[in-house]
Tab-separated table of C-alpha atoms in Angstrom:
chain	number	residue	atom	x	y	z
A	4	UNK	CA	8.202	-15.427	-14.640
A	5	UNK	CA	8.441	-14.410	-18.224
A	6	UNK	CA	11.468	-12.692	-19.187
A	7	UNK	CA	11.740	-8.970	-20.421
A	8	UNK	CA	14.114	-6.611	-22.504
A	9	UNK	CA	14.516	-3.467	-20.585
A	10	UNK	CA	15.124	-1.774	-24.336
A	11	UNK	CA	11.560	-2.475	-24.936
A	12	UNK	CA	10.666	-0.276	-21.857
A	13	UNK	CA	13.106	2.366	-22.370
A	14	UNK	CA	13.980	3.044	-26.200
A	15	UNK	CA	12.305	5.599	-28.333
A	16	UNK	CA	12.981	6.859	-31.682
A	17	UNK	CA	15.634	9.514	-32.059
A	18	UNK	CA	13.938	12.889	-32.030
A	19	UNK	CA	10.673	11.663	-30.779
A	20	UNK	CA	8.967	11.916	-27.342
A	21	UNK	CA	8.959	8.638	-25.554
A	22	UNK	CA	5.284	6.881	-25.833
A	23	UNK	CA	5.823	4.826	-22.976
A	24	UNK	CA	2.410	4.215	-20.954
A	25	UNK	CA	1.876	7.215	-18.640
A	26	UNK	CA	5.826	8.405	-19.224
A	27	UNK	CA	6.783	7.078	-16.106
A	28	UNK	CA	10.238	7.098	-16.887
A	29	UNK	CA	10.107	10.669	-18.342
A	30	UNK	CA	12.738	11.387	-21.274
A	31	UNK	CA	15.234	8.857	-22.033
A	32	UNK	CA	18.191	8.713	-24.480
A	33	UNK	CA	16.609	10.248	-28.123
A	34	UNK	CA	13.798	12.030	-26.517
A	35	UNK	CA	13.040	15.749	-26.675
A	36	UNK	CA	14.291	17.981	-23.742
A	37	UNK	CA	10.823	18.441	-21.843
A	38	UNK	CA	11.529	22.638	-21.323
A	39	UNK	CA	13.819	23.635	-24.760
A	40	UNK	CA	14.332	27.312	-24.557
A	41	UNK	CA	11.101	29.234	-24.097
A	42	UNK	CA	8.595	26.633	-25.360
A	43	UNK	CA	7.261	25.909	-21.793
A	44	UNK	CA	6.681	29.747	-21.401
A	45	UNK	CA	4.637	29.497	-24.734
A	46	UNK	CA	2.387	26.745	-23.874
A	47	UNK	CA	1.458	28.419	-20.822
A	48	UNK	CA	0.691	31.736	-22.720
A	49	UNK	CA	-0.466	30.295	-26.200
A	50	UNK	CA	-3.455	27.917	-26.170
A	51	UNK	CA	-3.914	28.032	-29.980
A	52	UNK	CA	-2.206	25.540	-32.331
A	53	UNK	CA	0.086	26.118	-34.852
A	54	UNK	CA	-2.691	26.340	-37.340
A	55	UNK	CA	-4.007	29.186	-35.389
A	56	UNK	CA	-7.060	26.827	-34.048
A	57	UNK	CA	-8.546	27.314	-30.370
A	58	UNK	CA	-7.197	23.856	-28.581
A	59	UNK	CA	-9.719	22.048	-26.434
A	60	UNK	CA	-8.734	21.719	-22.931
A	61	UNK	CA	-7.753	18.020	-23.496
A	62	UNK	CA	-5.510	19.093	-26.269
A	63	UNK	CA	-3.874	21.952	-24.515
A	64	UNK	CA	-2.886	19.426	-21.720
A	65	UNK	CA	-1.716	17.097	-24.011
A	66	UNK	CA	0.754	19.155	-25.422
A	67	UNK	CA	2.119	20.679	-22.441
A	68	UNK	CA	2.724	17.077	-21.246
A	69	UNK	CA	4.093	16.148	-24.429
A	70	UNK	CA	6.660	19.133	-23.898
A	71	UNK	CA	7.450	17.410	-20.768
A	72	UNK	CA	8.682	14.084	-22.159
A	73	UNK	CA	6.643	12.343	-19.952
A	74	UNK	CA	5.418	12.222	-16.035
A	75	UNK	CA	9.054	11.602	-14.541
A	76	UNK	CA	8.666	15.368	-13.162
A	77	UNK	CA	5.307	13.890	-11.401
A	78	UNK	CA	7.309	11.292	-9.753
A	79	UNK	CA	9.840	13.908	-8.383
A	80	UNK	CA	6.791	15.457	-6.644
A	81	UNK	CA	5.329	12.213	-5.250
A	82	UNK	CA	8.640	11.388	-3.818
A	83	UNK	CA	8.722	14.328	-1.834
A	84	UNK	CA	5.196	13.662	-0.381
A	85	UNK	CA	5.703	12.592	3.640
A	86	UNK	CA	4.846	8.951	4.171
A	87	UNK	CA	3.251	8.361	0.421
A	88	UNK	CA	5.100	5.583	-1.652
A	89	UNK	CA	4.013	4.757	-5.040
A	90	UNK	CA	4.434	1.678	-7.795
A	91	UNK	CA	3.216	0.613	-10.927
A	92	UNK	CA	3.311	-2.838	-12.566
A	93	UNK	CA	2.644	-4.511	-15.894
A	94	UNK	CA	-0.202	-6.757	-16.670
A	95	UNK	CA	1.623	-9.359	-14.944
A	96	UNK	CA	2.384	-7.995	-11.811
A	97	UNK	CA	6.121	-6.888	-12.981
A	98	UNK	CA	7.294	-3.801	-11.461
A	99	UNK	CA	8.008	-0.901	-13.662
A	100	UNK	CA	8.218	2.104	-11.336
A	101	UNK	CA	8.995	1.836	-7.556
A	102	UNK	CA	9.465	4.987	-5.368
A	103	UNK	CA	12.504	5.432	-3.389
A	104	UNK	CA	10.338	5.026	0.163
A	105	UNK	CA	9.467	1.595	-1.139
A	106	UNK	CA	12.707	0.664	-1.907
A	107	UNK	CA	13.823	1.520	1.668
A	108	UNK	CA	11.380	-0.136	3.193
A	109	UNK	CA	11.976	-3.560	1.620
A	110	UNK	CA	15.998	-2.958	2.316
A	111	UNK	CA	16.816	-2.243	-1.778
A	112	UNK	CA	19.213	0.554	-2.821
A	113	UNK	CA	18.212	0.819	-6.618
A	114	UNK	CA	14.863	0.850	-8.345
A	115	UNK	CA	16.772	-1.320	-10.923
A	116	UNK	CA	16.924	-4.522	-8.574
A	117	UNK	CA	13.133	-4.702	-8.818
A	118	UNK	CA	12.300	-3.573	-12.422
A	119	UNK	CA	10.565	-6.751	-14.063
A	120	UNK	CA	10.440	-8.642	-10.869
A	121	UNK	CA	7.001	-9.376	-9.053
A	122	UNK	CA	5.957	-9.037	-5.395
A	123	UNK	CA	7.288	-12.520	-4.729
A	124	UNK	CA	11.015	-10.953	-4.741
A	125	UNK	CA	9.932	-8.780	-1.524
A	126	UNK	CA	7.090	-10.771	0.069
A	127	UNK	CA	6.269	-14.311	1.263
A	128	UNK	CA	4.332	-16.454	-1.275
A	129	UNK	CA	0.829	-16.195	0.356
A	130	UNK	CA	1.306	-12.359	0.500
A	131	UNK	CA	2.504	-12.022	-2.896
A	132	UNK	CA	-0.468	-14.317	-4.296
A	133	UNK	CA	-3.091	-11.750	-2.548
A	134	UNK	CA	-1.317	-8.557	-3.755
A	135	UNK	CA	-1.532	-10.367	-7.371
A	136	UNK	CA	-5.241	-11.208	-6.818
A	137	UNK	CA	-5.814	-7.570	-5.768
A	138	UNK	CA	-3.884	-6.656	-9.091
A	139	UNK	CA	-5.983	-8.684	-11.142
A	140	UNK	CA	-9.219	-7.409	-9.834
A	141	UNK	CA	-8.518	-3.805	-10.577
A	142	UNK	CA	-7.183	-4.810	-13.929
A	143	UNK	CA	-10.188	-6.697	-14.882
A	144	UNK	CA	-12.654	-4.600	-13.230
A	145	UNK	CA	-11.297	-1.346	-13.936
A	146	UNK	CA	-12.453	-0.016	-10.754
A	147	UNK	CA	-9.949	1.526	-8.394
A	148	UNK	CA	-8.880	-0.208	-5.093
A	149	UNK	CA	-9.118	2.315	-2.408
A	150	UNK	CA	-7.457	2.143	1.307
A	151	UNK	CA	-6.875	-1.539	1.548
A	152	UNK	CA	-5.461	-2.038	4.873
A	153	UNK	CA	-2.981	-4.822	4.372
A	154	UNK	CA	0.043	-6.279	6.293
A	155	UNK	CA	3.222	-5.677	4.304
A	156	UNK	CA	6.683	-6.561	4.891
A	157	UNK	CA	9.835	-4.248	6.099
A	158	UNK	CA	13.438	-4.264	5.927
A	159	UNK	CA	13.587	-6.030	9.193
A	160	UNK	CA	11.352	-9.000	7.710
A	161	UNK	CA	8.494	-7.668	10.335
A	162	UNK	CA	5.231	-6.747	9.088
A	163	UNK	CA	3.375	-3.616	9.650
A	164	UNK	CA	-0.063	-2.362	8.591
A	165	UNK	CA	-0.531	-0.078	5.478
A	166	UNK	CA	-2.905	1.501	3.360
A	167	UNK	CA	-2.640	0.846	-0.364
A	168	UNK	CA	-4.905	2.445	-3.335
A	169	UNK	CA	-4.816	0.931	-6.715
A	170	UNK	CA	-5.944	1.950	-10.113
A	171	UNK	CA	-5.475	0.485	-13.804
A	172	UNK	CA	-2.868	1.745	-16.215
A	173	UNK	CA	-4.499	1.947	-19.815
A	174	UNK	CA	-2.635	2.928	-23.061
A	175	UNK	CA	-3.597	5.245	-25.668
A	176	UNK	CA	-5.987	2.719	-27.239
A	177	UNK	CA	-7.775	2.428	-23.712
A	178	UNK	CA	-6.421	-1.351	-23.171
A	179	UNK	CA	-5.646	-1.991	-19.552
A	180	UNK	CA	-1.775	-2.847	-19.476
A	181	UNK	CA	-0.994	-2.631	-16.142
A	182	UNK	CA	-1.599	-1.194	-12.509
A	183	UNK	CA	-0.453	1.433	-10.319
A	184	UNK	CA	-0.917	2.675	-6.958
A	185	UNK	CA	0.299	4.262	-3.455
A	186	UNK	CA	1.179	2.754	-0.229
A	187	UNK	CA	1.539	4.709	3.067
A	188	UNK	CA	1.043	3.850	6.606
A	189	UNK	CA	-2.030	2.658	8.255
A	190	UNK	CA	-2.652	4.904	11.325
A	191	UNK	CA	-5.909	4.109	12.900
A	192	UNK	CA	-7.781	7.050	14.046
A	193	UNK	CA	-5.614	10.035	12.310
A	194	UNK	CA	-5.481	10.135	8.739
A	195	UNK	CA	-8.588	8.015	8.135
A	196	UNK	CA	-10.801	9.999	10.256
A	197	UNK	CA	-13.998	10.995	8.871
A	198	UNK	CA	-14.525	14.294	10.629
A	199	UNK	CA	-17.359	12.813	12.436
A	200	UNK	CA	-16.852	13.512	16.140
A	201	UNK	CA	-19.068	10.545	17.673
A	202	UNK	CA	-16.828	8.281	15.436
A	203	UNK	CA	-13.531	9.904	16.465
A	204	UNK	CA	-14.563	9.448	20.258
A	205	UNK	CA	-15.121	5.572	19.618
A	206	UNK	CA	-11.928	5.115	17.836
A	207	UNK	CA	-9.785	7.225	20.744
A	208	UNK	CA	-11.760	4.387	22.980
A	209	UNK	CA	-10.588	1.491	21.331
A	210	UNK	CA	-7.476	2.628	21.003
A	211	UNK	CA	-7.046	3.197	24.788
A	212	UNK	CA	-9.084	-0.197	25.439
A	213	UNK	CA	-7.948	-2.393	22.840
A	214	UNK	CA	-6.223	-4.958	25.037
A	215	UNK	CA	-9.596	-5.345	26.955
A	216	UNK	CA	-12.697	-6.868	26.250
A	217	UNK	CA	-14.993	-4.574	24.127
A	218	UNK	CA	-18.595	-5.165	23.115
A	219	UNK	CA	-19.827	-3.510	19.599
A	220	UNK	CA	-22.840	-2.584	21.948
A	221	UNK	CA	-20.999	-0.330	24.333
A	222	UNK	CA	-19.308	1.238	21.336
A	223	UNK	CA	-22.613	2.234	19.677
A	224	UNK	CA	-24.065	3.248	22.900
A	225	UNK	CA	-21.067	5.376	23.051
A	226	UNK	CA	-21.822	7.249	19.635
A	227	UNK	CA	-26.031	6.955	20.033
A	228	UNK	CA	-26.225	4.699	17.333
A	229	UNK	CA	-27.155	1.489	16.729
A	230	UNK	CA	-24.412	-1.705	16.166
A	231	UNK	CA	-25.160	-1.968	12.356
A	232	UNK	CA	-24.904	1.689	11.715
A	233	UNK	CA	-21.304	1.983	13.761
A	234	UNK	CA	-20.081	-1.033	11.442
A	235	UNK	CA	-21.219	0.875	8.541
A	236	UNK	CA	-19.470	4.009	9.299
A	237	UNK	CA	-16.288	1.591	10.020
A	238	UNK	CA	-16.933	0.173	6.571
A	239	UNK	CA	-16.949	3.672	5.004
A	240	UNK	CA	-13.912	5.173	6.894
A	241	UNK	CA	-11.427	2.474	7.439
A	242	UNK	CA	-12.684	-0.260	5.110
A	243	UNK	CA	-13.527	-2.966	7.815
A	244	UNK	CA	-15.744	-3.736	10.615
A	245	UNK	CA	-15.553	-2.349	14.202
A	246	UNK	CA	-14.640	-6.102	15.445
A	247	UNK	CA	-11.953	-6.594	12.735
A	248	UNK	CA	-10.570	-2.824	13.387
A	249	UNK	CA	-10.435	-3.980	16.790
A	250	UNK	CA	-8.327	-7.285	15.999
A	251	UNK	CA	-6.078	-5.437	13.555
A	252	UNK	CA	-4.918	-3.203	16.293
A	253	UNK	CA	-4.435	-6.436	18.704
A	254	UNK	CA	-2.390	-8.375	16.086
A	255	UNK	CA	-0.330	-5.169	15.250
A	256	UNK	CA	0.262	-4.632	19.203
A	257	UNK	CA	1.123	-8.416	19.728
A	258	UNK	CA	3.262	-8.530	16.616
A	259	UNK	CA	5.589	-5.681	18.071
A	260	UNK	CA	5.639	-7.728	21.689
A	261	UNK	CA	6.365	-10.883	19.737
A	262	UNK	CA	9.529	-9.416	17.807
A	263	UNK	CA	10.777	-7.331	20.842
A	264	UNK	CA	10.061	-9.255	23.919
A	265	UNK	CA	10.747	-12.700	25.159
A	266	UNK	CA	7.169	-12.483	26.955
A	267	UNK	CA	5.498	-16.055	26.820
A	268	UNK	CA	3.146	-16.479	23.447
A	269	UNK	CA	0.511	-17.469	25.791
A	270	UNK	CA	0.626	-14.187	28.089
A	271	UNK	CA	0.684	-12.199	24.980
A	272	UNK	CA	-2.317	-13.673	24.029
A	273	UNK	CA	-4.002	-12.823	26.974
A	274	UNK	CA	-2.725	-9.386	27.277
A	275	UNK	CA	-4.610	-8.656	24.197
A	276	UNK	CA	-7.798	-10.119	25.068
A	277	UNK	CA	-7.636	-13.287	23.290
A	278	UNK	CA	-9.279	-16.226	24.876
A	279	UNK	CA	-6.462	-18.522	24.737
A	280	UNK	CA	-3.240	-19.074	22.828
A	281	UNK	CA	-5.064	-21.046	20.137
A	282	UNK	CA	-7.357	-18.300	19.322
A	283	UNK	CA	-4.327	-15.928	19.010
A	284	UNK	CA	-2.558	-18.264	17.065
A	285	UNK	CA	-5.617	-18.896	14.587
A	286	UNK	CA	-6.264	-14.997	14.415
A	287	UNK	CA	-2.636	-14.258	14.122
A	288	UNK	CA	-2.093	-16.741	11.394
A	289	UNK	CA	-5.194	-15.276	9.477
A	290	UNK	CA	-3.869	-11.672	9.477
A	291	UNK	CA	-0.256	-12.352	8.987
A	292	UNK	CA	0.134	-15.520	7.139
A	293	UNK	CA	2.369	-16.902	10.029
A	294	UNK	CA	1.955	-18.571	13.414
A	295	UNK	CA	2.784	-16.432	16.351
A	296	UNK	CA	6.127	-18.697	17.133
A	297	UNK	CA	7.224	-18.626	13.359
A	298	UNK	CA	7.118	-15.025	13.475
A	299	UNK	CA	8.888	-14.478	16.640
A	300	UNK	CA	11.550	-17.140	15.527
A	301	UNK	CA	12.134	-15.346	12.460
A	302	UNK	CA	12.703	-11.777	14.078
A	303	UNK	CA	13.796	-12.529	17.506
A	304	UNK	CA	17.195	-14.142	18.614
A	305	UNK	CA	16.424	-17.783	19.463
A	306	UNK	CA	18.582	-17.608	22.789
A	307	UNK	CA	15.876	-15.017	24.067
A	308	UNK	CA	12.895	-17.114	23.507
A	309	UNK	CA	11.506	-18.818	26.745
A	310	UNK	CA	11.104	-22.846	26.719
A	311	UNK	CA	7.371	-22.009	27.825
A	312	UNK	CA	6.805	-21.207	23.989
A	313	UNK	CA	7.174	-24.861	23.076
A	314	UNK	CA	4.565	-25.741	25.212
């Protein structure tokens, strides 16, 4: 990993407002007080420049943000949003800002513990590589990645499903210098609902019956649409097909059972509508990067694991 100097990110000349990308850290030593005296009131009430010229909307906005001394106050606002975490990284995918919620999720106490580090500090190599690939794609194409469903690690070293959104960060020269985004819990059928009553009916049925075999044709019939149309609606709403949606629910539920019970792996597989343990193992590894046995051993007291898991 390339070395870095925090002073490069935090230093600004005396008397100047910090010019850091997007003001992620807000005012630091030597920067101007964001709201000196009544200047903020003046910005709100006076839309003319010092020379008396009328300002454009962009100039007016820029002057106000300049008086804020950066966007650290927006960070405070995002921190207050329930179940929303945020991050920002440089072009090498090294963290330059992390929300308090993210730190709690991965078991860290201070933002400084991740500043300058990559995702490999908090995720296994295969997960970190996948995250890096997404970062590179966003920076290369300058296109946002919206609501990517992915399994991320928590402090307990168990995985849970989250929705990740990323956009590129550009500097004043319109050069891409990093990526930033939000992470929030994936709650199928809740916040991702499209408002389509037929789709909501299908989602509710899946959530009640995902442990059973479910044919897409049956679900399409419930919604009075073709299977292709139903898959298109799922792609629009959840960024995945109907079948993948069902499998992810099964993987999430089976993972919880692996981590909290001593039920044989084969039994868990059958209980979640997988044909047999080998099929379950292949699917579980595909979505989590670990076999069910490895996943369990990393999270469950070995004395509770039945001998049947060795078969």
